[in-house]
Structures are given as structure tokens and as C-alpha cells.
PDB file of C-alpha atoms in Angstrom:
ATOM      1  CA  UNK A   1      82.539 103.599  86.793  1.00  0.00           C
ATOM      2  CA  UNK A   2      83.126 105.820  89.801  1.00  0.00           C
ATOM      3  CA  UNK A   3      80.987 109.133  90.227  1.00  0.00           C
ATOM      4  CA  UNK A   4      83.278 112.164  90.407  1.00  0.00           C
ATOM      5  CA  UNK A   5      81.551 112.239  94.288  1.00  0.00           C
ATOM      6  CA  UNK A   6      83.702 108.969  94.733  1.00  0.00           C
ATOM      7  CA  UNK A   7      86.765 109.712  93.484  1.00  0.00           C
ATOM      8  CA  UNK A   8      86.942 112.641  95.284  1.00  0.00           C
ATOM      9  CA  UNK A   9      86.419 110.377  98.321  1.00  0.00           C
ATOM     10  CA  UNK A  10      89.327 107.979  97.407  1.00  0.00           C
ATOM     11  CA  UNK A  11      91.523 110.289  96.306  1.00  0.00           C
ATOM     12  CA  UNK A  12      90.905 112.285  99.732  1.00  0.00           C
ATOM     13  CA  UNK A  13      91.997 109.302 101.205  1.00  0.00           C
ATOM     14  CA  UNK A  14      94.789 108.503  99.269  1.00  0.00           C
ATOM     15  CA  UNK A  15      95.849 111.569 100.001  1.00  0.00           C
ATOM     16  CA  UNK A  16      95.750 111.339 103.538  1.00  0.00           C
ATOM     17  CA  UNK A  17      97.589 107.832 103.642  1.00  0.00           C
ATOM     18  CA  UNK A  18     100.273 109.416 101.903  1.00  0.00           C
ATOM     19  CA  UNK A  19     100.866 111.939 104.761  1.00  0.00           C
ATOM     20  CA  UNK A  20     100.086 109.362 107.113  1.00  0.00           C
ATOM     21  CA  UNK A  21     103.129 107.286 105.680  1.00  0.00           C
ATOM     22  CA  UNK A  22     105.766 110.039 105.693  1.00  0.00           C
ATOM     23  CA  UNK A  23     104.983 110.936 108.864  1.00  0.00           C
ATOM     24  CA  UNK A  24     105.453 107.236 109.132  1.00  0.00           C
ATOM     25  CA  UNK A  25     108.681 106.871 107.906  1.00  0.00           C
ATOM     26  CA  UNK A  26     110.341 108.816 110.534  1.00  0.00           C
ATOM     27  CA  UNK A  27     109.853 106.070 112.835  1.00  0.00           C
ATOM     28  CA  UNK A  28     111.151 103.285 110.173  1.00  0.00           C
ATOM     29  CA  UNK A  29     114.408 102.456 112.413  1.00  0.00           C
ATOM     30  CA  UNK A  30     112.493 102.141 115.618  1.00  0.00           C
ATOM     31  CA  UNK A  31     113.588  99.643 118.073  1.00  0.00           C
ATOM     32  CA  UNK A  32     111.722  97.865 120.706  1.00  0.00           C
ATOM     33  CA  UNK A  33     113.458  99.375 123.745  1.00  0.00           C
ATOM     34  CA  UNK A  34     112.604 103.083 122.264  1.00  0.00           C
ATOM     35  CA  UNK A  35     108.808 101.628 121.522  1.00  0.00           C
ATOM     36  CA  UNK A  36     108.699  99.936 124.825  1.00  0.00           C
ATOM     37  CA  UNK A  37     109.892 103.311 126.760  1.00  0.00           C
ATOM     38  CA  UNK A  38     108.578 106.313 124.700  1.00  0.00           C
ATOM     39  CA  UNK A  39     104.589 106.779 125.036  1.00  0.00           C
ATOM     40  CA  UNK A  40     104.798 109.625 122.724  1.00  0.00           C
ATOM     41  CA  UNK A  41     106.568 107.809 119.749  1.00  0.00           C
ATOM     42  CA  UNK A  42     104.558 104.530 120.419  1.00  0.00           C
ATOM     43  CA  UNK A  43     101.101 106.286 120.311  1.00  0.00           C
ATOM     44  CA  UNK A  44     102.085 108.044 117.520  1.00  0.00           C
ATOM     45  CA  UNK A  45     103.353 105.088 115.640  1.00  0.00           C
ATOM     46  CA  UNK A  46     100.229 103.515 116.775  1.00  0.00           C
ATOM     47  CA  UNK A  47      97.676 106.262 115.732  1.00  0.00           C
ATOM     48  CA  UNK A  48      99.627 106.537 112.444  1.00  0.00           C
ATOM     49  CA  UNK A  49      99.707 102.694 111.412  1.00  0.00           C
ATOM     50  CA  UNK A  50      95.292 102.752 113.002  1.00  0.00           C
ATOM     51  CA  UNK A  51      94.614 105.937 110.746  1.00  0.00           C
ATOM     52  CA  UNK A  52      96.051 104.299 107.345  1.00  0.00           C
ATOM     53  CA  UNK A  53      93.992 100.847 108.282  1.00  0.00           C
ATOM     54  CA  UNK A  54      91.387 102.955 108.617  1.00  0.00           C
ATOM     55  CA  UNK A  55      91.437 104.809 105.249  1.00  0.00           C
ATOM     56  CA  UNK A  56      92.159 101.422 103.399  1.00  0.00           C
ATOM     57  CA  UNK A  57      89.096  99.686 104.889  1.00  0.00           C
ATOM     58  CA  UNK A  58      86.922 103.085 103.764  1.00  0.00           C
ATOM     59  CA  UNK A  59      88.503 103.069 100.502  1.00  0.00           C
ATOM     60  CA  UNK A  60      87.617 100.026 100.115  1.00  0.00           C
ATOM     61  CA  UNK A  61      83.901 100.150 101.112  1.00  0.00           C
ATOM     62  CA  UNK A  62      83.526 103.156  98.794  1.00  0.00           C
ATOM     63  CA  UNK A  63      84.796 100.568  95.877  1.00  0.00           C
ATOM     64  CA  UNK A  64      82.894  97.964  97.055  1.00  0.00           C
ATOM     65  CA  UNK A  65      79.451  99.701  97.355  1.00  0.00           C
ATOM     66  CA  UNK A  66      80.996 101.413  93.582  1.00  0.00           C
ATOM     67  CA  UNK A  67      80.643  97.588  92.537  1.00  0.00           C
ATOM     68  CA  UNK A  68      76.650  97.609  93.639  1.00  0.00           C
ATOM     69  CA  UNK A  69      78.130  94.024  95.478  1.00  0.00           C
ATOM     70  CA  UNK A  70      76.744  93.527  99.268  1.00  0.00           C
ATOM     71  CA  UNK A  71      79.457  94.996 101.711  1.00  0.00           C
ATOM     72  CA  UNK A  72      80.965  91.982 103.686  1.00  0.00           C
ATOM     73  CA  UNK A  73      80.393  92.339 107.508  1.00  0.00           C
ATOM     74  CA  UNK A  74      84.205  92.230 108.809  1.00  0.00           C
ATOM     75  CA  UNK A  75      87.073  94.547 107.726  1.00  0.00           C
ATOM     76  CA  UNK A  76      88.794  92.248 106.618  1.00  0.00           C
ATOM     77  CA  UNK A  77      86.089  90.558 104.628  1.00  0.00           C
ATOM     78  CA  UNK A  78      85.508  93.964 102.721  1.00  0.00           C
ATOM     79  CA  UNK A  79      89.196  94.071 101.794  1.00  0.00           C
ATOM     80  CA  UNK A  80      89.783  90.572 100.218  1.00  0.00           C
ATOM     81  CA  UNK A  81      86.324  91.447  97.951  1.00  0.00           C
ATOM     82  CA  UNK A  82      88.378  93.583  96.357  1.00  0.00           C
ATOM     83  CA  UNK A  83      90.925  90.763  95.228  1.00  0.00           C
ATOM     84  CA  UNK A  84      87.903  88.568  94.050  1.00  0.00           C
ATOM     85  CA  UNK A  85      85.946  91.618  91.944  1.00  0.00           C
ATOM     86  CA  UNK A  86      89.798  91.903  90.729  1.00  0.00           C
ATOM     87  CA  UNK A  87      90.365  95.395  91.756  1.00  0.00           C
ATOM     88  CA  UNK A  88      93.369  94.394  93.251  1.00  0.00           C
ATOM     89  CA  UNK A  89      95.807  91.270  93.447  1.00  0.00           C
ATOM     90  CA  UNK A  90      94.378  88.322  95.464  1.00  0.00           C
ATOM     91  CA  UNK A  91      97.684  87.978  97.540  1.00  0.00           C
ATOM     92  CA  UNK A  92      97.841  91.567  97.864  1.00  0.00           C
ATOM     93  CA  UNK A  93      93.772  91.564  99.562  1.00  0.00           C
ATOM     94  CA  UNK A  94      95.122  88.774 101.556  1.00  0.00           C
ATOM     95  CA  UNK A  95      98.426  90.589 103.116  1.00  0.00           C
ATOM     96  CA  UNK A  96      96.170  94.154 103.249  1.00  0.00           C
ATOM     97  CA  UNK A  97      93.639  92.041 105.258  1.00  0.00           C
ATOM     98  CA  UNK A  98      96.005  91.248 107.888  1.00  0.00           C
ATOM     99  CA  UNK A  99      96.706  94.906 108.622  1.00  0.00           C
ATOM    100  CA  UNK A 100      92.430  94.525 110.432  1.00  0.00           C
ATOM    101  CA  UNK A 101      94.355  92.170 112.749  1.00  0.00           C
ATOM    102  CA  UNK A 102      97.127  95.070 113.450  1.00  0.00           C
ATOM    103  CA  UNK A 103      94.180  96.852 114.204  1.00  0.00           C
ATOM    104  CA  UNK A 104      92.493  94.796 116.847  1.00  0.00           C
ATOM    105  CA  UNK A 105      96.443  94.065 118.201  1.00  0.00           C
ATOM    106  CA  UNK A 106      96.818  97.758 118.850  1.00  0.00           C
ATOM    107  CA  UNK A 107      93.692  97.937 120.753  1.00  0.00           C
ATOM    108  CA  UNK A 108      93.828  94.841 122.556  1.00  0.00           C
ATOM    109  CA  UNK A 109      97.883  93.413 123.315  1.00  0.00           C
ATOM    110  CA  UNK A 110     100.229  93.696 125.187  1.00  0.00           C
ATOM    111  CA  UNK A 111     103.251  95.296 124.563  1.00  0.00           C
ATOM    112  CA  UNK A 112     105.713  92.697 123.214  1.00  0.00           C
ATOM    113  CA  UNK A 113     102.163  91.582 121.076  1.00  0.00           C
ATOM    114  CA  UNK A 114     101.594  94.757 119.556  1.00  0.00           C
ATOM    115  CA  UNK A 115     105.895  95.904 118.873  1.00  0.00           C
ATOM    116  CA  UNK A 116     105.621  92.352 116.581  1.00  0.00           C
ATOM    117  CA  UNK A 117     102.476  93.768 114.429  1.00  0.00           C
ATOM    118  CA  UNK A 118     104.047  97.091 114.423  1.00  0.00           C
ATOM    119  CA  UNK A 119     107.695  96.200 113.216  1.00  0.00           C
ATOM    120  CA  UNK A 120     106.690  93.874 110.618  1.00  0.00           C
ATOM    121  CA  UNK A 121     104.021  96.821 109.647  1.00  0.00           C
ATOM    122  CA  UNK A 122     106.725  99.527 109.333  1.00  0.00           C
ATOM    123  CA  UNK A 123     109.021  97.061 107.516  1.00  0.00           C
ATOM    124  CA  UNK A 124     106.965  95.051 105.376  1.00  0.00           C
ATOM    125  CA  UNK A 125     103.295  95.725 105.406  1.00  0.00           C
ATOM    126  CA  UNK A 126     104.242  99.650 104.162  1.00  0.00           C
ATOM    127  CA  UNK A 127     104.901  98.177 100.813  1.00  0.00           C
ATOM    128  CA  UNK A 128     101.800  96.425 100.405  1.00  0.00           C
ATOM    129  CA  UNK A 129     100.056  99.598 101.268  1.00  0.00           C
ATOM    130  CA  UNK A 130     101.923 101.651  98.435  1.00  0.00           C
ATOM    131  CA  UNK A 131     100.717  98.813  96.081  1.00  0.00           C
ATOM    132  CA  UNK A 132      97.351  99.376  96.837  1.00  0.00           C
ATOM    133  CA  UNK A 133      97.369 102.722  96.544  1.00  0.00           C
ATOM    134  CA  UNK A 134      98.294 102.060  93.123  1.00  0.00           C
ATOM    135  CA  UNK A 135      96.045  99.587  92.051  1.00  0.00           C
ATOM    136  CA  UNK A 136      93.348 102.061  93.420  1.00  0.00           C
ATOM    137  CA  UNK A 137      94.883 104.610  91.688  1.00  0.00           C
ATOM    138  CA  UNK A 138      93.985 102.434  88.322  1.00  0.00           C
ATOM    139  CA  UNK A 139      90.828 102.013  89.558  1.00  0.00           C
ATOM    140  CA  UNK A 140      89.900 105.573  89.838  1.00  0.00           C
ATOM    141  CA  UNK A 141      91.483 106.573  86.324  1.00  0.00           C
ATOM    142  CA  UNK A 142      88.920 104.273  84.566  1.00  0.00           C
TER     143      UNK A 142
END
């Protein structure tokens, strides 16, 4: 059971991710040329797609240390313990887990690396995000 100290942490978050992803969906008919040429829209896009990883690993961390279970040492470690302590679907912790490698893409790729990570983010990975938010959601309501 979550203290009300906790809650108020996720739901911050949640909160926040929200914003993060309709501020999101203004870029969700981006193309390559306009990523490859616009610095503003691509840092944006960037920023946007680093600050929702980052609220999903914290969420996650506050759920995990929640659990009283040893925090994993990797991101993406921390996120699949939350498919095996069943807080949220197994295949769900795996896809979320990918979005630590987005994160390391965006700091470390080139271009044509990083457009890959962010296109199949915007198009695909956004879903998985609003499904986590609702499994949290459950979470937090117990």
C-alpha cells in the first residue's frame, strides 16, 4: 500500500507525462526531412520523448522501493520488475524497457539512428506509455 507521500509522487508524474504527450502529439506526423532540418522541432521532440522516459523510470523506482524489493541497477532492469511483482503486464515491462534504449539513442546516435527510435516512439511506443499510465493508475487506487 502506497503512503499518500507516494501517490502524490506518481500522480505528479503522471501528470506531467500527460502534458509531456500532448505537447507530443503535435509532432505525430513528423517526417524525417523536417527532423533532419529543424533543430528546434528535433530537440523538442527529443527533450519531450527524454522527459516522459524519465518520469516512467522514477515512477517506477517509487513502486519498486513501495514493494520494499532491492532496486535493480539499470533503467531498464527497474522497469521489467514491475512486470515480474505484476504491477504491470510482462510484455508491456518489456516494450516500456526499450524506451531506456531511446534514451541512450538520443544521447549517443547519429541522426538517421536516433529519427528510427523516435518515429517508432511517436507511432507506437506512445501507446504503451498510455497503458502504463493506467496500470499505475490501478496501482495507486489500491
Amino acid at each position: 500500500m502506497l503512503n499518500e507521500s507516494d501517490k502524490l509522487n506518481i500522480l505528479k508524474r503522471i501528470d506531467f507525462i500527460q502534458i509531456e504527450l500532448n505537447d507530443l502529439d503535435e509532432y505525430k506526423k513528423l517526417t524525417y526531412e523536417v527532423y533532419n532540418t529543424d533543430r528546434i522541432t528535433r530537440r523538442n521532440v527529443e527533450r519531450i520523448i527524454e522527459n516522459i522516459s524519465n518520469a516512467l523510470i522514477d515512477i517506477s523506482k517509487i513502486i519498486i522501493a513501495n514493494e520494499n524489493i532491492h532496486i535493480p541497477n539499470s533503467y531498464r532492469e527497474i522497469i521489467l520488475k514491475l512486470g515480474e511483482i505484476e504491477t504491470i503486464d510482462e510484455e508491456l515491462a518489456k516494450s516500456i524497457a526499450e524506451i531506456d534504449r531511446l534514451r541512450n539513442v538520443l544521447a549517443h546516435q547519429y541522426l538517421d539512428i536516433k529519427w528510427s527510435y523516435v518515429k517508432t516512439f511517436i507511432t507506437d511506443k506512445i501507446n504503451d506509455v498510455y497503458k502504463f499510465i493506467d496500470a499505475v493508475n490501478k496501482y495507486v487506487e489500491m
